[in-house]
Short mmCIF file of C-alpha atoms in Angstrom, two decimals:
data_model
loop_
_atom_site.label_atom_id
_atom_site.label_comp_id
_atom_site.label_asym_id
_atom_site.label_seq_id
_atom_site.Cartn_x
_atom_site.Cartn_y
_atom_site.Cartn_z
CA MET A 179 -7.05 47.26 -56.44
CA ARG A 180 -7.82 49.35 -53.44
CA LEU A 181 -11.09 48.99 -51.63
CA SER A 182 -12.17 52.60 -52.35
CA ASP A 183 -11.41 52.33 -56.10
CA ARG A 184 -13.44 49.17 -56.47
CA ASN A 185 -16.45 50.73 -54.74
CA LEU A 186 -16.31 53.82 -56.99
CA GLU A 187 -16.76 51.55 -59.99
CA THR A 188 -19.72 49.78 -58.45
CA PRO A 189 -23.08 51.40 -58.96
CA ILE A 190 -24.76 52.41 -55.77
CA LYS A 191 -27.76 50.25 -55.07
CA SER A 192 -30.77 51.13 -53.04
CA PRO A 193 -30.31 50.67 -49.29
CA PRO A 194 -31.24 47.21 -48.05
CA SER A 195 -34.12 46.59 -45.72
CA ASN A 196 -33.59 46.64 -41.96
CA GLY A 197 -33.85 42.82 -41.66
CA GLU A 198 -31.25 42.23 -44.38
CA LEU A 199 -28.93 44.82 -42.88
CA GLU A 200 -29.08 43.23 -39.40
CA ALA A 201 -28.49 39.74 -40.87
CA LYS A 202 -25.39 40.95 -42.71
CA LYS A 203 -24.14 42.69 -39.60
CA THR A 204 -24.48 39.47 -37.58
CA VAL A 205 -22.65 37.36 -40.18
CA GLY A 206 -19.90 39.93 -40.52
CA ARG A 207 -19.38 40.25 -36.78
CA GLN A 208 -19.20 36.48 -36.27
CA GLY A 209 -16.77 36.10 -39.12
CA LEU A 210 -14.53 38.90 -37.95
CA ALA A 211 -14.47 37.59 -34.37
CA SER A 212 -13.35 34.10 -35.44
CA ALA A 213 -10.85 35.39 -38.01
CA ARG A 214 -9.25 37.76 -35.51
CA VAL A 215 -8.77 40.58 -38.06
CA PRO A 216 -9.17 44.30 -37.32
CA TYR A 217 -12.52 44.78 -39.10
CA ARG A 218 -14.30 45.58 -35.85
CA ARG A 219 -13.31 49.19 -36.29
CA ILE A 220 -15.34 49.36 -39.52
CA ILE A 221 -18.45 48.25 -37.63
CA ALA A 222 -17.73 50.54 -34.72
CA GLU A 223 -17.22 53.57 -36.97
CA LYS A 224 -20.29 52.86 -39.14
CA PRO A 225 -22.66 55.89 -39.17
CA THR A 226 -25.73 55.42 -37.09
CA ALA A 227 -29.26 56.14 -38.22
CA GLU A 228 -29.35 59.27 -36.06
CA LYS A 229 -27.01 61.19 -38.43
CA PRO A 230 -28.35 60.63 -41.94
CA THR A 231 -27.07 63.01 -44.56
CA ALA A 232 -27.71 62.67 -48.19
CA GLU A 233 -25.65 60.56 -50.48
CA LYS A 234 -22.19 60.27 -48.93
CA PRO A 235 -23.20 58.40 -45.74
CA THR A 236 -25.18 55.95 -47.81
CA ALA A 237 -22.13 55.25 -49.95
CA GLU A 238 -19.95 54.80 -46.87
CA LYS A 239 -22.52 52.43 -45.38
CA SER A 240 -22.54 50.40 -48.58
CA ILE A 241 -18.76 50.28 -48.53
CA ALA A 242 -18.82 48.99 -44.95
CA GLU A 243 -21.51 46.43 -45.76
CA ASN A 244 -19.67 45.18 -48.82
CA SER A 245 -16.46 44.96 -46.79
CA ILE A 246 -18.25 42.97 -44.09
CA ALA A 247 -19.79 40.66 -46.64
CA GLU A 248 -16.44 40.17 -48.36
CA SER A 249 -14.74 39.45 -45.08
CA SER A 250 -17.31 36.72 -44.33
CA VAL A 251 -16.63 35.18 -47.75
CA GLU A 252 -12.89 35.22 -47.15
CA LEU A 253 -13.13 33.64 -43.69
CA PRO A 254 -12.41 30.07 -44.91
CA GLU A 255 -9.19 31.35 -46.44
CA LEU A 256 -8.26 33.09 -43.18
CA ALA A 257 -9.08 29.97 -41.17
CA LYS A 258 -6.99 27.94 -43.60
CA THR A 259 -4.08 30.34 -43.12
CA GLU A 260 -4.42 30.09 -39.34
CA ALA A 261 -4.47 26.28 -39.53
CA ILE A 262 -1.33 26.30 -41.68
CA GLY A 263 0.35 28.53 -39.11
CA LYS A 264 -0.54 26.10 -36.34
CA LYS A 265 0.73 23.20 -38.43
CA ASP A 266 4.01 25.00 -38.99
CA ILE A 267 4.36 25.51 -35.24
CA SER A 268 3.63 21.84 -34.55
CA ALA A 269 6.18 20.90 -37.16
CA THR A 270 8.92 22.65 -35.20
CA PRO A 271 11.85 20.27 -34.58
CA ALA A 272 11.47 18.29 -31.35
CA ALA A 273 14.79 19.56 -30.11
CA LEU A 274 13.36 23.08 -29.95
CA VAL A 275 10.23 22.04 -28.03
CA PRO A 276 10.82 21.41 -24.29
CA GLU A 277 9.70 17.92 -23.25
CA SER A 278 8.12 17.23 -19.89
CA PRO A 279 10.32 14.85 -17.89
CA GLU A 280 9.04 11.30 -17.58
CA PRO A 281 8.23 10.21 -14.02
CA GLU A 282 11.04 8.22 -12.42
CA GLY A 283 10.19 4.58 -11.80
CA GLY A 284 11.54 1.81 -9.61
CA PHE A 285 12.76 2.34 -6.05
CA GLY A 286 14.35 5.72 -6.81
CA PRO A 287 11.42 8.00 -5.87
CA VAL A 288 10.57 5.87 -2.84
CA LEU A 289 14.12 5.76 -1.48
CA LYS A 290 14.41 9.53 -2.01
CA ASN A 291 11.24 10.01 0.05
CA ARG A 292 12.55 10.84 3.52
CA ASN A 293 9.21 10.21 5.17
CA PHE A 294 8.92 6.74 3.69
CA LEU A 295 12.51 5.90 4.66
CA THR A 296 11.68 6.98 8.20
CA LEU A 297 8.54 4.83 8.31
CA TRP A 298 10.30 1.85 6.74
CA SER A 299 13.24 2.06 9.17
CA GLY A 300 10.81 2.14 12.09
CA GLN A 301 9.00 -0.86 10.61
CA VAL A 302 12.21 -2.90 10.35
CA PHE A 303 13.11 -2.49 14.03
CA SER A 304 9.52 -2.79 15.27
CA GLN A 305 8.52 -5.92 13.38
CA LEU A 306 11.80 -7.71 14.03
CA ALA A 307 11.33 -6.95 17.74
CA ASP A 308 7.79 -8.38 17.49
CA LYS A 309 8.99 -11.70 16.13
CA VAL A 310 12.11 -11.97 18.30
CA TYR A 311 9.96 -11.25 21.38
CA LEU A 312 8.39 -14.71 21.10
CA VAL A 313 11.86 -16.24 20.93
CA LEU A 314 12.78 -14.17 24.00
CA THR A 315 9.84 -15.50 26.01
CA ILE A 316 10.74 -19.09 25.09
CA ALA A 317 14.34 -18.47 26.21
CA LEU A 318 13.12 -17.00 29.52
CA ILE A 319 10.80 -19.97 30.10
CA ALA A 320 13.62 -22.42 29.40
CA SER A 321 15.99 -20.64 31.80
CA GLN A 322 13.62 -19.84 34.70
CA PHE A 323 10.44 -21.97 34.66
CA ASP A 324 11.18 -25.21 32.80
CA ASN A 325 11.69 -28.37 34.86
CA SER A 326 11.83 -32.05 34.22
CA ASP A 327 8.30 -32.66 35.50
CA GLN A 328 6.61 -30.46 32.86
CA ALA A 329 7.03 -30.17 29.11
CA ILE A 330 8.10 -26.76 27.85
CA SER A 331 5.37 -26.88 25.20
CA GLY A 332 2.69 -26.12 27.80
CA TRP A 333 4.45 -22.91 28.86
CA VAL A 334 5.05 -21.89 25.26
CA SER A 335 1.41 -22.53 24.33
CA ALA A 336 0.26 -20.21 27.11
CA ILE A 337 2.56 -17.44 25.84
CA THR A 338 1.33 -17.98 22.26
CA ILE A 339 -2.30 -17.72 23.40
CA ALA A 340 -1.54 -14.51 25.35
CA PHE A 341 0.05 -13.06 22.22
CA THR A 342 -2.84 -14.13 19.96
CA ILE A 343 -5.90 -13.12 22.01
CA PRO A 344 -5.41 -9.33 21.56
CA ALA A 345 -5.19 -9.81 17.78
CA VAL A 346 -8.55 -11.57 17.78
CA LEU A 347 -10.27 -9.29 20.32
CA PHE A 348 -8.83 -5.87 19.55
CA GLY A 349 -7.58 -5.96 15.93
CA SER A 350 -10.75 -4.48 14.42
CA LEU A 351 -11.37 -2.17 17.38
CA ALA A 352 -7.84 -0.75 17.19
CA GLY A 353 -8.20 -0.10 13.47
CA ALA A 354 -11.44 1.83 14.01
CA LEU A 355 -9.81 3.96 16.71
CA VAL A 356 -6.74 4.63 14.56
CA ASP A 357 -9.02 6.27 11.98
CA ARG A 358 -10.03 8.81 14.64
CA TRP A 359 -6.49 9.62 15.80
CA ARG A 360 -3.42 11.14 14.20
CA LYS A 361 -1.14 8.39 12.93
CA LYS A 362 2.25 9.69 14.09
CA PRO A 363 1.48 9.71 17.84
CA VAL A 364 0.04 6.20 17.55
CA LEU A 365 3.19 4.94 15.82
CA VAL A 366 5.57 6.58 18.30
CA ILE A 367 3.72 5.81 21.55
CA SER A 368 2.96 2.18 20.66
CA ASN A 369 6.66 1.46 20.07
CA LEU A 370 7.99 3.34 23.10
CA ALA A 371 5.41 1.69 25.35
CA ARG A 372 6.25 -1.80 24.07
CA GLY A 373 9.93 -1.13 24.57
CA GLY A 374 9.32 0.04 28.15
CA LEU A 375 7.26 -3.10 28.94
CA VAL A 376 9.96 -5.44 27.64
CA LEU A 377 12.68 -3.60 29.57
CA THR A 378 10.72 -4.10 32.82
CA LEU A 379 10.78 -7.91 32.43
CA PRO A 380 14.14 -8.47 34.21
CA PHE A 381 12.97 -6.45 37.24
CA LEU A 382 9.57 -8.21 37.35
CA LEU A 383 11.15 -11.65 37.16
CA TRP A 384 13.71 -10.77 39.84
CA ALA A 385 11.06 -9.34 42.18
CA SER A 386 8.77 -12.39 41.87
CA VAL A 387 11.33 -15.16 42.44
CA GLY A 388 9.82 -17.91 44.62
CA LEU A 389 6.31 -16.38 44.60
CA GLU A 390 3.21 -18.15 43.27
CA PHE A 391 -0.14 -16.92 42.01
CA GLY A 392 -3.67 -18.35 41.87
CA PRO A 393 -5.18 -21.71 42.78
CA MET A 394 -2.91 -23.49 40.29
CA HIS A 395 0.15 -22.14 42.13
CA LEU A 396 1.71 -20.84 38.95
CA PRO A 397 4.99 -18.93 39.33
CA LEU A 398 4.19 -15.25 39.74
CA GLY A 399 7.00 -14.34 37.38
CA PHE A 400 5.40 -16.40 34.60
CA CYS A 401 2.01 -14.76 35.22
CA LEU A 402 3.63 -11.33 35.01
CA MET A 403 5.31 -12.36 31.76
CA LEU A 404 1.90 -13.40 30.41
CA ALA A 405 0.51 -9.97 31.34
CA VAL A 406 3.41 -8.17 29.64
CA THR A 407 2.96 -10.33 26.53
CA PHE A 408 -0.75 -9.50 26.44
CA LEU A 409 -0.05 -5.76 26.68
CA VAL A 410 2.72 -5.86 24.06
CA SER A 411 0.42 -7.66 21.64
CA THR A 412 -2.42 -5.20 22.37
CA LEU A 413 -0.20 -2.23 21.50
CA THR A 414 0.86 -4.03 18.31
CA GLN A 415 -2.78 -4.01 17.17
CA PHE A 416 -2.64 -0.20 17.13
CA PHE A 417 0.76 0.06 15.47
CA ALA A 418 0.02 -2.20 12.48
CA PRO A 419 -3.07 -0.41 11.01
CA ALA A 420 -1.56 3.02 11.71
CA GLU A 421 1.57 2.03 9.79
CA GLN A 422 -0.35 0.64 6.81
CA ALA A 423 -2.68 3.66 6.70
CA ALA A 424 0.29 6.05 6.76
CA ILE A 425 1.92 4.71 3.57
CA PRO A 426 -0.63 6.16 1.07
CA SER A 427 -0.39 9.48 2.92
CA ILE A 428 3.36 9.85 2.36
CA VAL A 429 3.80 8.04 -1.01
CA ASP A 430 2.27 9.09 -4.33
CA ARG A 431 -0.16 6.63 -5.88
CA GLN A 432 2.11 5.78 -8.83
CA HIS A 433 4.88 4.75 -6.41
CA LEU A 434 2.74 2.61 -4.10
CA LEU A 435 3.84 -0.66 -5.75
CA ALA A 436 7.52 0.07 -5.11
CA ALA A 437 6.79 1.19 -1.54
CA ASN A 438 4.80 -1.96 -0.84
CA SER A 439 7.56 -4.08 -2.35
CA LEU A 440 9.70 -2.93 0.57
CA TYR A 441 6.91 -2.88 3.17
CA THR A 442 5.35 -6.29 2.43
CA THR A 443 8.69 -8.02 2.00
CA THR A 444 9.86 -6.62 5.33
CA MET A 445 6.65 -7.79 7.00
CA MET A 446 6.89 -11.31 5.55
CA ALA A 447 10.65 -11.61 6.01
CA SER A 448 10.39 -10.57 9.67
CA VAL A 449 8.21 -13.63 10.32
CA ILE A 450 10.89 -15.90 8.88
CA VAL A 451 14.06 -14.08 9.89
CA GLY A 452 12.80 -13.45 13.42
CA PHE A 453 12.33 -17.17 14.09
CA ALA A 454 15.43 -18.15 12.14
CA VAL A 455 18.00 -15.78 13.69
CA GLY A 456 16.24 -14.82 16.93
CA GLU A 457 17.97 -17.37 19.15
CA PRO A 458 21.57 -16.78 17.97
CA VAL A 459 21.04 -12.99 18.10
CA LEU A 460 19.80 -13.19 21.70
CA LYS A 461 22.68 -15.44 22.73
CA PHE A 462 25.15 -13.02 21.17
CA ALA A 463 23.49 -10.11 22.98
CA ASP A 464 23.78 -11.93 26.31
CA SER A 465 27.48 -12.55 25.79
CA LEU A 466 28.10 -9.01 24.50
CA LEU A 467 26.26 -7.28 27.37
CA SER A 468 27.17 -9.73 30.11
CA GLY A 469 28.79 -6.91 32.08
CA LEU A 470 25.37 -5.36 32.72
CA GLY A 471 24.04 -8.48 34.39
CA GLU A 472 23.42 -12.13 33.68
CA GLY A 473 20.86 -12.62 30.91
CA LEU A 474 19.99 -8.93 30.53
CA GLY A 475 21.21 -8.69 26.93
CA LYS A 476 18.12 -10.36 25.49
CA GLU A 477 15.66 -7.89 27.01
CA ILE A 478 17.86 -4.93 26.12
CA VAL A 479 18.03 -5.98 22.44
CA VAL A 480 14.26 -6.53 22.06
CA GLY A 481 13.14 -3.58 24.21
CA GLY A 482 15.80 -1.36 22.69
CA SER A 483 14.60 -2.23 19.17
CA TYR A 484 11.08 -1.09 20.06
CA CYS A 485 12.38 2.13 21.60
CA LEU A 486 14.66 2.80 18.64
CA ALA A 487 11.69 2.37 16.27
CA GLY A 488 9.70 4.90 18.32
CA LEU A 489 12.53 7.44 18.30
CA ILE A 490 13.01 7.07 14.53
CA LEU A 491 9.30 7.63 13.94
CA LEU A 492 9.48 10.96 15.77
CA LEU A 493 11.03 12.29 12.56
CA LEU A 494 8.01 11.26 10.47
CA LYS A 495 5.78 13.85 8.79
CA ILE A 496 2.38 12.62 7.57
CA ARG A 497 -0.11 14.53 5.40
CA GLU A 498 -3.42 13.96 7.15
CA THR A 499 -6.83 15.52 6.63
CA PRO A 500 -7.64 17.38 9.87
CA LYS A 501 -10.50 15.86 11.82
CA ASP A 502 -13.45 18.01 12.84
CA SER A 503 -13.21 18.14 16.64
CA GLN A 504 -16.74 19.57 16.84
CA ALA A 505 -18.34 16.67 14.96
CA GLU A 506 -19.83 13.89 17.04
CA SER A 507 -18.08 10.56 16.45
CA PRO A 508 -20.24 7.46 15.97
CA HIS A 509 -19.87 4.49 18.28
CA VAL A 510 -16.70 2.53 17.63
CA LEU A 511 -18.71 -0.61 16.85
CA GLU A 512 -20.45 1.34 14.10
CA ASP A 513 -17.03 2.13 12.65
CA ILE A 514 -16.22 -1.59 12.59
CA ARG A 515 -19.52 -2.27 10.83
CA ASP A 516 -18.62 0.43 8.29
CA GLY A 517 -15.38 -1.41 7.57
CA LEU A 518 -17.20 -4.71 7.14
CA ARG A 519 -19.77 -3.08 4.86
CA TYR A 520 -17.00 -1.56 2.77
CA LEU A 521 -15.35 -4.95 2.34
CA GLY A 522 -18.72 -6.44 1.48
CA LYS A 523 -19.20 -3.94 -1.36
CA ASN A 524 -15.63 -3.75 -2.66
CA HIS A 525 -14.98 -7.23 -4.02
CA ARG A 526 -11.42 -6.52 -5.16
CA VAL A 527 -10.27 -5.30 -1.75
CA ARG A 528 -11.94 -8.28 -0.07
CA SER A 529 -10.38 -10.68 -2.56
CA ALA A 530 -6.92 -9.12 -2.12
CA MET A 531 -7.24 -9.40 1.67
CA SER A 532 -8.31 -13.05 1.38
CA GLN A 533 -5.29 -13.84 -0.74
CA LEU A 534 -3.00 -12.14 1.79
CA VAL A 535 -4.51 -14.33 4.50
CA ILE A 536 -3.84 -17.44 2.39
CA LEU A 537 -0.29 -16.26 1.75
CA PHE A 538 0.51 -15.78 5.44
CA CYS A 539 -1.11 -19.13 6.27
CA ILE A 540 1.24 -20.86 3.82
CA PHE A 541 4.38 -19.20 5.18
CA ALA A 542 3.36 -19.76 8.81
CA ALA A 543 2.81 -23.45 8.01
CA LEU A 544 6.20 -23.51 6.28
CA ALA A 545 7.84 -22.24 9.50
CA VAL A 546 6.46 -25.32 11.29
CA LEU A 547 7.08 -27.83 8.50
CA ALA A 548 10.67 -26.61 8.08
CA VAL A 549 11.50 -28.23 11.44
CA ARG A 550 10.23 -31.58 10.18
CA MET A 551 12.08 -31.22 6.87
CA ALA A 552 15.32 -30.47 8.73
CA GLU A 553 14.80 -33.63 10.79
CA ILE A 554 14.59 -35.92 7.77
CA MET A 555 17.45 -34.31 5.82
CA PRO A 556 20.78 -36.05 6.43
CA GLU A 557 22.79 -32.91 5.55
CA ILE A 558 21.54 -30.72 8.45
CA LYS A 559 20.29 -31.04 12.03
CA ALA A 560 16.78 -30.27 13.23
CA ASP A 561 17.82 -27.07 15.01
CA GLN A 562 19.22 -25.74 11.71
CA PHE A 563 15.76 -25.32 10.17
CA GLY A 564 16.44 -21.57 10.05
CA LEU A 565 18.63 -22.22 7.00
CA LEU A 566 15.55 -23.36 5.08
CA LEU A 567 13.52 -20.33 6.15
CA ALA A 568 16.35 -17.97 5.26
CA ALA A 569 16.14 -19.23 1.65
CA SER A 570 12.57 -17.99 1.36
CA GLY A 571 13.63 -14.62 2.76
CA ALA A 572 16.32 -14.37 0.07
CA GLY A 573 13.74 -15.15 -2.61
CA MET A 574 11.44 -12.43 -1.28
CA GLY A 575 14.24 -9.88 -1.40
CA VAL A 576 15.07 -10.67 -5.03
CA SER A 577 11.39 -10.53 -5.98
CA ALA A 578 10.88 -7.21 -4.22
CA GLY A 579 13.81 -5.70 -6.11
CA ILE A 580 12.49 -6.87 -9.48
CA MET A 581 8.91 -5.77 -8.82
CA GLY A 582 9.99 -2.40 -7.51
CA HIS A 583 11.61 -1.66 -10.88
CA PHE A 584 9.40 -3.55 -13.36
CA GLY A 585 6.18 -4.45 -11.53
CA ALA A 586 4.31 -1.38 -12.81
CA SER A 587 4.40 -2.89 -16.32
CA PHE A 588 1.90 -5.56 -15.22
CA SER A 589 -1.54 -5.39 -13.67
CA HIS A 590 -1.99 -6.51 -10.08
CA ARG A 591 -4.15 -9.45 -11.11
CA GLN A 592 -1.49 -10.66 -13.55
CA LEU A 593 1.22 -10.54 -10.89
CA SER A 594 -1.03 -12.29 -8.39
CA LEU A 595 -1.91 -15.11 -10.78
CA ILE A 596 1.71 -15.65 -11.84
CA GLY A 597 2.76 -15.63 -8.17
CA SER A 598 0.07 -18.13 -7.17
CA ILE A 599 1.04 -20.53 -9.96
CA GLY A 600 4.72 -20.19 -9.03
CA MET A 601 3.95 -20.91 -5.36
CA ALA A 602 1.95 -24.01 -6.27
CA VAL A 603 4.78 -25.32 -8.48
CA SER A 604 7.45 -24.66 -5.83
CA LEU A 605 5.40 -26.30 -3.05
CA SER A 606 4.94 -29.34 -5.29
CA GLY A 607 8.70 -29.37 -5.87
CA ILE A 608 9.37 -29.25 -2.12
CA ALA A 609 6.98 -32.18 -1.65
CA LEU A 610 8.84 -34.12 -4.37
CA PHE A 611 12.42 -33.43 -3.15
CA GLY A 612 11.62 -33.19 0.57
CA GLN A 613 14.66 -35.19 1.76
CA HIS A 614 17.33 -33.45 -0.36
CA LEU A 615 18.81 -30.24 0.98
CA TRP A 616 19.89 -28.31 -2.13
CA PRO A 617 16.78 -28.89 -4.28
CA VAL A 618 14.59 -27.97 -1.30
CA LEU A 619 16.64 -24.83 -0.61
CA PHE A 620 16.20 -23.77 -4.23
CA MET A 621 12.46 -24.49 -4.26
CA ILE A 622 11.92 -22.64 -0.96
CA GLY A 623 13.75 -19.65 -2.44
CA VAL A 624 11.44 -19.84 -5.47
CA LEU A 625 8.48 -20.03 -3.09
CA GLY A 626 9.60 -16.81 -1.41
CA PHE A 627 10.11 -15.15 -4.81
CA PHE A 628 6.58 -15.91 -6.01
CA GLY A 629 5.10 -15.29 -2.56
CA ALA A 630 6.26 -11.68 -2.69
CA MET A 631 4.78 -11.46 -6.18
CA VAL A 632 1.41 -12.18 -4.58
CA GLY A 633 1.78 -10.14 -1.39
CA VAL A 634 3.09 -6.87 -2.85
CA PRO A 635 0.37 -6.18 -5.47
CA MET A 636 -2.40 -7.35 -3.13
CA GLN A 637 -1.27 -4.97 -0.39
CA THR A 638 -0.98 -2.20 -3.00
CA THR A 639 -4.52 -2.92 -4.21
CA ILE A 640 -5.91 -2.53 -0.70
CA GLN A 641 -4.06 0.73 -0.08
CA ALA A 642 -4.83 2.28 -3.48
CA GLU A 643 -8.56 1.51 -3.43
CA THR A 644 -9.35 2.26 0.21
CA PRO A 645 -10.30 5.90 0.95
CA GLU A 646 -8.40 7.70 3.69
CA ASP A 647 -11.28 7.72 6.18
CA MET A 648 -11.66 3.92 5.86
CA ARG A 649 -8.01 2.83 5.95
CA GLY A 650 -7.74 2.31 9.70
CA LYS A 651 -10.92 0.22 9.78
CA VAL A 652 -9.92 -1.89 6.77
CA PHE A 653 -6.32 -2.40 7.91
CA GLY A 654 -7.55 -3.24 11.40
CA LEU A 655 -9.68 -6.01 9.93
CA GLN A 656 -6.77 -7.11 7.76
CA ASN A 657 -4.43 -7.16 10.75
CA ASN A 658 -6.99 -9.21 12.65
CA ALA A 659 -7.28 -11.77 9.86
CA VAL A 660 -3.52 -11.97 9.21
CA ASN A 661 -2.73 -12.54 12.90
CA ILE A 662 -5.19 -15.41 12.98
CA ALA A 663 -3.66 -16.71 9.75
CA LEU A 664 -0.21 -16.63 11.35
CA THR A 665 -1.37 -18.40 14.50
CA LEU A 666 -3.66 -21.23 13.39
CA PRO A 667 -1.09 -22.98 11.16
CA LEU A 668 1.32 -23.12 14.11
CA ALA A 669 -1.13 -25.50 15.78
CA ILE A 670 -2.70 -27.20 12.77
CA ALA A 671 0.31 -27.81 10.49
CA SER A 672 2.17 -30.12 12.88
CA ILE A 673 -0.99 -32.14 13.61
CA ALA A 674 -1.82 -32.43 9.90
CA GLU A 675 1.75 -33.52 9.15
CA ALA A 676 1.60 -36.20 11.85
CA PHE A 677 -1.64 -37.70 10.48
CA LEU A 678 -1.31 -37.09 6.72
CA GLY A 679 2.41 -36.90 6.13
CA LEU A 680 4.66 -34.07 4.97
CA ARG A 681 4.13 -34.60 1.25
CA VAL A 682 0.32 -34.54 1.46
CA VAL A 683 0.33 -31.35 3.54
CA LEU A 684 2.66 -29.58 1.09
CA LEU A 685 0.51 -30.62 -1.89
CA GLY A 686 -2.57 -29.40 -0.03
CA LEU A 687 -0.91 -26.01 0.45
CA ALA A 688 -0.14 -25.95 -3.29
CA ILE A 689 -3.82 -26.50 -4.10
CA ILE A 690 -4.83 -23.70 -1.71
CA ALA A 691 -2.32 -21.33 -3.35
CA ILE A 692 -3.56 -21.93 -6.90
CA ALA A 693 -7.21 -21.74 -5.79
CA GLY A 694 -6.64 -18.35 -4.14
CA GLY A 695 -4.87 -16.98 -7.22
CA GLY A 696 -7.57 -18.21 -9.58
CA LEU A 697 -10.34 -16.73 -7.46
CA ASN A 698 -8.63 -13.35 -7.29
CA TRP A 699 -8.06 -13.40 -11.08
CA TYR A 700 -11.76 -14.07 -11.71
CA ILE A 701 -12.94 -11.32 -9.33
CA SER A 702 -10.44 -8.78 -10.70
CA LYS A 703 -11.32 -9.58 -14.29
CA LYS A 704 -15.01 -9.16 -13.50
CA ALA A 705 -14.26 -5.78 -11.87
CA VAL A 706 -12.38 -4.65 -15.00
CA THR A 707 -15.33 -5.64 -17.17
CA GLU A 708 -17.80 -3.74 -14.99
CA LYS A 709 -15.50 -0.76 -14.36
CA PRO A 710 -12.93 -0.19 -17.13
CA GLY A 711 -9.61 1.28 -16.02
CA VAL A 712 -9.34 -0.79 -12.83
CA ASN A 713 -5.88 -2.33 -12.55
#
């Protein structure tokens, strides 16, 4: 039945009151707007009160009002029809609906990131040069300053102290300054300057032959080598926090774990590989470059590695928030206090940093204890201790590969706890089979595997949770603590082994590992309870 026919059969009622008419208009307009049907034209074309005629306008007004009222009654049906239409659309076969691609996991996105590859390549050459530099200084001492009247350990201790003091004095200060500067120039200049200093060593030693310095009549060449070592270590304090702060700026947050699998493993492996292969590499360089001069190959390899790292890093592009040159910078000591306050408030970052310190302490102690283990093993000689350290490097590489692909499936606290337990078990196994080569090689490899399982997620936690304007300060403090952690065991581990025995020291390290993992688990779990969504 048409709308006009139905209204002709309906008796015309008296016009409604103004209040009722306005109420019906409101209901009708709301219903028509939500139903999206073309009834607005009825309202728009409705005669106004300024043109009243007799009977016909009243009838048309009643028709419009009845239509509006009817439309409001039929709105549920229209809404139902619209819902059915939406359901039909959602029921479209999946093949016809384009799916958003899932984000690629593992090392793929990181290795396709040209900026990260540039930074990582620079890190490899720079950190290997750092560790081989100490081997270089020992070789120079043995060839130029060692004599039968003095033990070489005194010379080596002086070099170690010169390399350690800048880490203690300037680590935090360098991190605070890095936050104020652009990262790329810091990375490039620190490497090129270190390379230049190392390459000057042959000339300095040649020019100071036969000269002495100070009331103790120390060889001037050795004093100059101490000064170069101090400067090289000082520049390293700027490079390390700048490098760590640059990673979150060039890698997306969801890929930080994979990036840190490569970064942390390279950092830890350089400690082991540098000491293990440093001497044979330098000897090979001397023989290979003997045409340039006697003994020059060592300095060219180490200095050239620094320079090559600097040249590689020239290709780096970092997304950095521009600093306001007009703003007045606070005192640098205030920046250091800001970093300490941040660590005091952020328990998870502080806990992760503490566990990294424990981790590096354990591996630095292992570098010392490996010499003793090689002495008591009948299968190898004492100077072949590098074979034992290389096993831990292999374990780290395997662990980094696995975590880069599958580590995102676990929380950082889970990986850290599993890694700490695995380290404790492997250290106990080394203590049990300390005189047998193959079981010890296997257990040291397992130690490296689980060590990376601790180091990678902890470094990722620090990077992910530290804001950009605090990264230099925090990483400066971390670099300070890690350098101390790498140095103290070199002096303490051998003394503890002499008094307590190898087995007791290894079991003590196992207890420290499990205690650090348990503490980090408790703090992380508490953070998740207080702040849901924290990894």
